[in-house]
Amino acid sequence: MSMEKVKNSLLCVIVLLLSACYNHGPVSPDAWDLTERQIDSLSFFTTHHYSQNYNFVVKASQMPISDEAGSQAFDTLYVLKGDPLVVADIKTISSDTIDSVWVKVARDQMTQGWIRESEMLPCVSPNDPISQFIDFFSDTHLLLFLALLVVVVVAYGLRRLMRHNARIVHFNDIDSFYPTLLCILIASSATLYASIQMFSPESWRHFYYHPSLNPFSLPWFLALFIASVWAILIVGVATIDDVVHRLEPSEGLLYLCGLAGVCAVDYVLFSITTLYYIGFLFLVVYIIFALWRYFRYSHYRYVCGNCGARMHRKGICPKCGVENV
């Protein structure tokens, strides 16, 4: 093949590469082409985190809705607990001195009406299981009740377990780091959960209305929280598996019950104390305490060369009496 033909072939290849198809992507409508109503809807979504066609579910026993927006209503309907609702329209009434935002919700074609936003939000939850789970654990009265119940029950249970020299995390633990790690993760997650609500409430509110279990689609602090939740689930499964293999069934069940009680105390304690800023100090102290108790009293580094018994440190074996050096 002559050099002229080689040059022509290379030239053809270059031309083909440069003239390849290029996808410009979907053409987005220009912001100036939006109607005033669409702009208002986007502005409302930015500040309120929901908009038209958003789905709620009634969590109150009943919620009244009126046939007309405004203070004068001629007919009132009631939607009941568990009823799904969709936001049909949103209207601002500046003359309303109580709440200028009115929301039209619809259960079906025959059951729809208006209600003030301030009256609606306490009565509904986003129609998403994650949001409803957040709602359940964010209830103040429930949290205070759980705090009292958990402290009383766990204090009594730990006292009984320690009297019988039963296995319990932090105090008479097994040689497994998973239970200690699980407690640290729950304490850290509770602290982070309360911190997000304190320092970035709007981000948490947006997450509440649009939840996701994918940490890669969230801001870094929410991603860290969701990652810690996944870590709790994984470490929890590993803990149960380790306990089943290390303890007898009856002893293992008691240990897991005690571990659940300690985890409940961690969640309640750090969720509440972080709201008063002392939870951060408590968390540091707790992590140091948990690690010290495990590595000092529960973790066995050595094995007796004579009988195979596990030992915390070199020296005389507590089982056979042989000195290990």
Coordinates of N, CA and C in Angstrom, one line a residue, residues 304-309 314-325:
C304 N -4.1 -20.2 77.0 CA -3.2 -21.0 77.8 C -2.6 -22.1 77.0
G305 N -1.3 -22.2 77.1 CA -0.6 -23.3 76.3 C -0.8 -24.7 76.8
N306 N -1.4 -24.8 78.0 CA -1.6 -26.1 78.6 C -3.0 -26.6 78.4
C307 N -4.0 -25.8 78.7 CA -5.4 -26.3 78.7 C -6.2 -25.6 77.6
G308 N -5.7 -24.5 77.0 CA -6.4 -23.8 75.9 C -7.4 -22.8 76.4
A309 N -7.4 -22.5 77.7 CA -8.3 -21.5 78.2 C -7.9 -20.1 77.8
K314 N -0.8 -12.4 80.0 CA 0.1 -13.5 80.3 C 0.2 -13.7 81.8
G315 N 0.6 -14.9 82.3 CA 0.7 -15.2 83.7 C 0.1 -16.6 84.0
I316 N -0.4 -16.7 85.2 CA -1.0 -18.0 85.7 C -2.4 -18.1 85.1
C317 N -2.6 -19.3 84.5 CA -3.9 -19.6 84.0 C -5.0 -19.8 85.1
P318 N -6.1 -19.1 85.0 CA -7.1 -19.2 86.1 C -7.8 -20.5 86.1
K319 N -7.6 -21.3 85.0 CA -8.3 -22.6 85.0 C -7.4 -23.8 85.4
C320 N -6.2 -23.9 84.9 CA -5.3 -25.0 85.2 C -4.2 -24.6 86.2
G321 N -3.9 -23.4 86.3 CA -2.9 -22.9 87.2 C -1.5 -22.9 86.6
V322 N -1.3 -23.2 85.4 CA 0.0 -23.2 84.7 C 0.4 -21.8 84.4
E323 N 1.7 -21.5 84.6 CA 2.1 -20.1 84.3 C 2.5 -20.0 82.8
N324 N 2.0 -19.0 82.2 CA 2.3 -18.7 80.7 C 3.1 -17.5 80.6
V325 N 4.3 -17.6 80.0 CA 5.2 -16.5 79.9 C 5.4 -16.2 78.4

